Amino acid sequence: MNYKIAQLKKFDDDRGSLIVFLKESELDDAKKRFGQIYFVTFKKKGMIRGNHYHKKWHEWFGIITGKVEVCLEDVRTKKRVIFNLSANHGKYIRLEISPFIAHSFKSLTEYAALLNYADGEWSKKDNFDYKL
């Protein structure tokens, strides 16, 4: 299954922290086109977002606040992984997923928020429902 988890470097000073989410130098040429950046929020514990996959997009997710359970499944092989991502002021994690990886996020806290970058713009033609 094609996904990656990266721990991001945090730069602290007396104003707060700065975390570089994604740099052009981390992308191969095929991924260097701009798509869209968006936030995904969860209003209460137990809410599920996602349950779909894309045939063309690569996506990068970072948790901003709260804790979520992540379920990923390769729609071609049916290989599945489940793990948690938590906003932790000591560590910042980025999850990268490739095309054909179905993904869902379930909030484990009363409120959670994710940052997402996709290398393509959302299109109904490239968004396929998939129950995880």
mmCIF file of C-alpha atoms in Angstrom, residues 21 27 51 63 69 75-76 84 95 102 104 128:
data_model
loop_
_atom_site.group_PDB
_atom_site.id
_atom_site.type_symbol
_atom_site.label_atom_id
_atom_site.label_comp_id
_atom_site.label_asym_id
_atom_site.label_seq_id
_atom_site.Cartn_x
_atom_site.Cartn_y
_atom_site.Cartn_z
ATOM 1 C CA PHE A 21 3.996 21.290 6.012
ATOM 2 C CA LEU A 27 7.817 16.441 -4.568
ATOM 3 C CA ASN A 51 -14.774 7.094 2.747
ATOM 4 C CA ILE A 63 -3.714 17.053 11.979
ATOM 5 C CA GLU A 69 -8.505 7.313 13.633
ATOM 6 C CA VAL A 75 -8.800 -0.560 -3.454
ATOM 7 C CA ARG A 76 -6.875 -2.866 -5.787
ATOM 8 C CA ASN A 84 -4.365 7.152 15.038
ATOM 9 C CA LEU A 95 0.333 11.601 6.100
ATOM 10 C CA ALA A 102 -9.338 4.766 0.056
ATOM 11 C CA SER A 104 -11.513 7.720 6.099
ATOM 12 C CA PHE A 128 -15.097 7.534 -5.839
#
